[in-house]
Amino acid sequence: MKSILTIKNLTFSYDKISVLKDISFNVSSRKFISILGPNGSGKTTLLKNICGLLKPNEGTILLHDKEISNLNKKDFAKVISVVHQYNNIGFSFSVFDTVLMGRFPYINKFKGETKKDIKIVEEAMQNTGVWNLRDKDIREISGGERQRVMIARALVQEPELLILDEPISNLDVKFQISILNLCKKLNEKKGLTIITTLHDINLAARYSDSILLLDKGQIAAQGKPENVLTPKNIEDVYEVEVEILNSEKNGFSYIIPQNIV
Ligand SMILES: Nc1ncnc2c1ncn2[C@@H]1O[C@H](COP(=O)(O)OP(=O)(O)OP(=O)(O)O)[C@@H](O)[C@H]1O
Ligand SMILES: [Mg+2]
């Protein structure tokens, strides 16, 4: 299958503190990939390297066989959109205008937005449950609402690859499922490739084609959820003992944390 993203021997340090060590992996087009790992294991740092906010010390990152550092901002934005872990917006914009900003790679500076742009914005806002907030100031909505607005903004970019850093960390249980369902639908129906970090091991297992498990800046395991999320791997990486329970109702296996090892 065609690769959208290829990472080879990536090494990254903040000053002299080494954070990512010899990371290599491949993401095929149209896959749903989750990156898991404890706090501080390097997930956000890895995503920031992929989206060009940080520069690797060594190694290569290829987007469709091209070095990401060679792509210009607009071309990059048509392929990748990113929802960051922390979204502090210092300026006063309406929620609607904040989402509309995601259309910047397509909007002609002189002609302004078209009916098509507005339609795409409304659809993304309806899908993420923020259409009712459209006239509010982006600084005056809740953390979970802002997280959904930023997801809507990333979607209107109509990327091939959507990168999400803890997209459901502030969401209530209904919106956790609804946002992951939306991502899965876009993944399956429109071929959108997803790379997301998640802390919820069970949701990661349920939605992902493949999991990358990070431990102290290195890949501890990668592959299908059932092969990566074994009690042994979870114990080794998270230092927590787990029990696996199988649900008779939906056939899913659930990983239940027990005690710190
Ligand atoms: N700007 C920075 N300068 C120096 N060190 C940093 C910086 N940002 C993160 N680090 C360090 O790099 C390591 C990896 O951090 P990172 O944010 O990538 O972890 P993470 O896996 O995303 O964690 P979390 O689950 O808490 O989001 C941590 O040890 C962190 O303290
Ligand atoms: Mg992080």
Coordinates of C-alpha atoms and ligand atoms in Angstrom, one line a residue:
M1 CA 0.0 0.0 0.0
K2 CA 1.2 3.5 -0.8
S3 CA 2.9 5.4 2.1
I4 CA 1.7 8.9 3.0
L5 CA 4.4 9.3 5.7
T6 CA 7.8 7.7 6.1
I7 CA 9.9 8.4 9.2
K8 CA 13.5 7.0 9.1
N9 CA 15.9 7.0 12.1
L10 CA 14.5 10.2 13.6
T11 CA 16.4 11.5 16.6
F12 CA 15.5 14.7 18.4
S13 CA 16.8 16.6 21.5
Y14 CA 15.6 19.7 23.3
D15 CA 19.0 21.4 23.7
K16 CA 21.1 18.5 24.9
I17 CA 18.3 16.4 26.4
S18 CA 17.6 13.5 24.1
V19 CA 13.8 12.9 23.7
L20 CA 13.3 10.8 20.5
K21 CA 15.8 8.0 19.7
D22 CA 16.0 6.4 16.4
I23 CA 12.3 6.4 15.5
S24 CA 11.3 4.7 12.2
F25 CA 7.9 3.9 11.0
N26 CA 5.7 4.0 7.9
V27 CA 2.1 5.2 7.6
S28 CA 0.1 3.8 4.7
S29 CA -2.6 6.0 3.1
R30 CA -6.1 5.6 4.5
K31 CA -5.0 4.1 7.9
F32 CA -6.0 5.1 11.4
I33 CA -2.9 5.1 13.6
S34 CA -2.7 5.9 17.3
I35 CA 0.4 6.8 19.2
L36 CA 0.3 5.8 22.8
G37 CA 2.8 6.1 25.7
P38 CA 3.1 7.5 29.2
N39 CA 3.3 11.3 30.0
G40 CA 6.7 12.6 28.7
S41 CA 7.4 9.6 26.4
G42 CA 7.7 12.0 23.4
K43 CA 4.3 11.8 21.6
T44 CA 3.8 15.5 21.2
T45 CA 7.5 16.0 20.3
L46 CA 7.1 13.4 17.6
L47 CA 4.0 15.0 16.1
K48 CA 5.7 18.4 16.2
N49 CA 8.6 17.0 14.2
I50 CA 6.2 15.5 11.7
C51 CA 4.4 18.9 11.2
G52 CA 7.6 20.8 10.9
L53 CA 7.4 22.8 14.2
L54 CA 10.5 21.1 15.4
K55 CA 13.5 20.0 13.3
P56 CA 15.0 16.6 13.8
N57 CA 18.7 16.3 14.8
E58 CA 19.0 13.3 12.6
G59 CA 16.8 11.2 10.3
T60 CA 14.3 12.0 7.6
I61 CA 10.5 12.6 7.4
L62 CA 9.0 12.1 4.0
L63 CA 5.5 13.1 3.0
H64 CA 4.6 11.3 -0.2
D65 CA 8.4 10.7 -0.8
K66 CA 9.2 14.4 -0.4
E67 CA 11.2 15.8 2.5
I68 CA 8.7 17.8 4.6
S69 CA 11.2 20.7 5.0
N70 CA 11.0 21.3 1.2
L71 CA 7.2 21.9 1.1
N72 CA 5.8 25.4 1.2
K73 CA 3.2 26.4 3.8
K74 CA 0.1 26.2 1.5
D75 CA 1.0 22.9 -0.1
F76 CA 1.8 21.5 3.3
A77 CA -1.6 22.7 4.7
K78 CA -3.5 21.0 1.8
V79 CA -2.0 17.6 2.8
I80 CA -1.7 17.8 6.6
S81 CA -3.8 19.5 9.2
V82 CA -2.9 19.4 12.9
V83 CA -4.9 19.8 16.1
H84 CA -2.5 20.6 18.9
Q85 CA -2.7 19.4 22.5
Y86 CA -3.0 23.0 23.8
N87 CA -4.9 25.6 22.0
N88 CA -4.7 29.0 23.5
I89 CA -6.0 31.7 21.3
G90 CA -5.1 35.2 22.4
F91 CA -7.3 37.2 20.0
S92 CA -10.9 37.9 19.8
F93 CA -12.5 35.9 16.9
S94 CA -15.9 34.4 16.5
V95 CA -16.1 30.6 16.6
F96 CA -17.2 30.7 13.0
D97 CA -14.3 32.8 11.8
T98 CA -11.9 30.6 13.7
V99 CA -13.1 27.6 11.8
L100 CA -13.1 29.5 8.5
M101 CA -9.4 30.3 9.0
G102 CA -8.8 26.6 8.3
R103 CA -9.8 27.3 4.7
F104 CA -6.7 29.6 4.2
P105 CA -4.9 27.3 1.7
Y106 CA -7.9 27.6 -0.7
I107 CA -9.2 31.1 -0.2
N108 CA -8.0 33.7 -2.7
K109 CA -6.8 36.8 -0.8
F110 CA -8.6 39.2 -3.1
K111 CA -11.8 37.4 -3.8
G112 CA -12.5 36.2 -0.2
E113 CA -14.4 33.1 0.8
T114 CA -16.9 31.4 -1.6
K115 CA -20.2 29.8 -0.9
K116 CA -18.4 26.4 -1.1
D117 CA -16.0 27.5 1.7
I118 CA -19.0 28.5 3.9
K119 CA -20.8 25.2 3.2
I120 CA -17.7 23.2 4.2
V121 CA -17.3 25.3 7.4
E122 CA -21.0 24.7 8.3
E123 CA -20.8 21.0 7.7
A124 CA -17.6 20.6 9.8
M125 CA -19.2 22.6 12.6
Q126 CA -22.4 20.6 12.5
N127 CA -20.4 17.4 12.6
T128 CA -18.3 18.5 15.6
G129 CA -21.4 19.9 17.5
V130 CA -20.2 23.5 17.5
W131 CA -22.6 25.2 15.0
N132 CA -24.7 26.5 17.9
L133 CA -21.6 28.3 19.2
R134 CA -20.8 30.1 15.8
D135 CA -21.3 33.7 17.0
K136 CA -19.5 33.3 20.4
D137 CA -16.0 34.6 21.1
I138 CA -13.5 31.8 20.8
R139 CA -12.0 32.9 24.2
E140 CA -15.4 32.6 25.9
I141 CA -16.2 28.9 25.4
S142 CA -15.3 25.9 27.4
G143 CA -12.1 23.8 27.0
G144 CA -14.0 20.9 25.4
E145 CA -15.9 23.2 23.1
R146 CA -12.7 24.8 22.0
Q147 CA -11.2 21.4 21.4
R148 CA -14.1 20.6 19.0
V149 CA -13.8 24.0 17.3
M150 CA -10.1 23.2 16.6
I151 CA -11.0 19.8 15.2
A152 CA -13.6 21.5 12.9
R153 CA -10.9 24.0 11.8
A154 CA -8.6 21.1 10.9
L155 CA -11.3 19.3 9.0
V156 CA -12.2 22.3 6.7
Q157 CA -8.6 22.2 5.5
E158 CA -9.7 19.0 3.7
P159 CA -6.3 17.3 4.3
E160 CA -5.1 13.9 3.3
L161 CA -3.5 13.4 6.7
L162 CA -5.1 14.6 9.9
I163 CA -2.8 14.8 12.9
L164 CA -4.5 15.0 16.3
D165 CA -2.7 15.5 19.7
E166 CA -5.0 14.2 22.5
P167 CA -8.2 15.3 20.6
I168 CA -10.5 13.9 23.2
S169 CA -8.7 14.8 26.4
N170 CA -11.2 17.4 27.4
L171 CA -14.3 15.9 26.0
D172 CA -17.2 14.3 27.8
V173 CA -17.9 10.7 27.1
K174 CA -20.5 11.3 24.4
F175 CA -18.2 13.7 22.5
Q176 CA -15.2 11.3 22.9
I177 CA -17.2 8.7 21.0
S178 CA -18.8 11.1 18.6
I179 CA -15.4 12.7 17.6
L180 CA -13.7 9.3 17.1
N181 CA -16.7 8.1 15.1
L182 CA -16.5 11.1 12.9
C183 CA -12.7 10.5 12.4
K184 CA -13.4 6.9 11.6
K185 CA -16.2 7.8 9.1
L186 CA -13.9 10.2 7.3
N187 CA -11.2 7.6 7.4
E188 CA -13.3 4.9 5.9
K189 CA -15.6 6.9 3.6
K190 CA -13.2 9.6 2.4
G191 CA -9.8 7.9 2.8
L192 CA -8.6 10.5 5.3
T193 CA -5.4 9.1 7.0
I194 CA -5.4 9.7 10.8
I195 CA -2.5 9.9 13.2
T196 CA -3.7 10.6 16.8
T197 CA -2.2 10.4 20.2
L198 CA -4.6 9.0 22.8
H199 CA -4.4 8.2 26.5
D200 CA -7.5 5.9 26.5
I201 CA -6.1 2.5 25.7
N202 CA -9.5 0.9 25.1
L203 CA -10.6 3.6 22.7
A204 CA -7.3 3.3 20.9
A205 CA -7.7 -0.4 20.5
R206 CA -11.3 0.0 19.2
Y207 CA -10.6 2.6 16.5
S208 CA -7.0 2.1 15.3
D209 CA -5.7 -0.1 12.5
S210 CA -2.3 0.2 14.0
I211 CA -0.7 1.4 17.3
L212 CA 2.7 2.9 17.9
L213 CA 3.7 2.5 21.6
L214 CA 6.3 4.9 22.8
D215 CA 8.4 4.5 25.9
K216 CA 11.1 7.0 26.9
G217 CA 11.4 8.3 23.3
Q218 CA 11.7 4.9 21.7
I219 CA 9.3 2.6 19.9
A220 CA 8.4 -0.2 22.4
A221 CA 6.0 -1.9 20.0
Q222 CA 4.1 -1.2 16.8
G223 CA 1.5 -3.1 14.9
K224 CA -2.1 -4.2 15.2
P225 CA -3.8 -3.3 18.5
E226 CA -4.2 -6.9 19.7
N227 CA -0.4 -7.5 19.2
V228 CA 0.7 -4.2 20.8
L229 CA -1.7 -3.8 23.7
T230 CA -0.8 -7.0 25.5
P231 CA -0.7 -7.0 29.3
K232 CA 3.1 -7.5 29.2
N233 CA 3.7 -4.5 26.9
I234 CA 1.3 -2.3 29.0
E235 CA 3.0 -3.4 32.2
D236 CA 6.5 -2.8 30.8
V237 CA 5.7 0.7 29.4
Y238 CA 3.1 2.1 31.8
E239 CA 4.2 0.2 34.9
V240 CA 0.6 -0.8 35.6
E241 CA -0.8 -4.3 36.0
V242 CA -3.9 -4.9 33.9
E243 CA -6.7 -7.4 33.5
I244 CA -8.4 -8.1 30.2
L245 CA -12.2 -8.5 30.3
N246 CA -14.2 -9.6 27.3
S247 CA -17.7 -8.0 26.9
E248 CA -20.4 -10.4 25.9
K249 CA -22.5 -7.5 24.7
N250 CA -20.3 -6.1 22.0
G251 CA -17.5 -8.7 21.7
F252 CA -14.8 -6.1 22.6
S253 CA -11.9 -6.8 25.0
Y254 CA -11.4 -4.2 27.7
I255 CA -8.1 -3.5 29.4
I256 CA -8.8 -2.7 33.1
P257 CA -5.9 -1.1 35.0
Q258 CA -5.3 -2.8 38.4
N259 CA -2.3 -1.7 40.3
I260 CA 1.0 0.0 39.9
V261 CA 3.7 -2.7 39.5
Ligands
LIG1 N1 9.8 22.8 25.0 C1 10.5 21.9 25.7 N2 11.7 22.1 26.1 C2 12.4 21.1 26.8 N3 11.9 19.9 27.1 C3 10.7 19.6 26.7 C4 9.9 20.6 25.9 N4 8.7 20.1 25.7 C5 8.7 18.8 26.2 N5 9.9 18.6 26.8 C6 10.3 17.3 27.4 O1 10.4 16.3 26.4 C7 9.8 15.1 26.9 C8 8.7 14.6 26.0 O2 7.6 15.5 26.0 P1 6.3 15.4 25.2 O3 5.5 16.7 25.4 O4 6.7 15.0 23.8 O5 5.6 14.2 25.9 P2 4.2 13.5 25.6 O6 4.4 12.0 25.4 O7 3.4 14.3 24.6 O8 3.5 13.6 27.1 P3 1.9 13.9 27.5 O9 1.3 12.5 27.5 O10 2.0 14.5 28.9 O11 1.3 14.8 26.5 C9 9.4 15.3 28.3 O12 10.4 14.8 29.1 C10 9.3 16.8 28.4 O13 9.6 17.2 29.7
MG2 MG 1.7 15.4 24.6

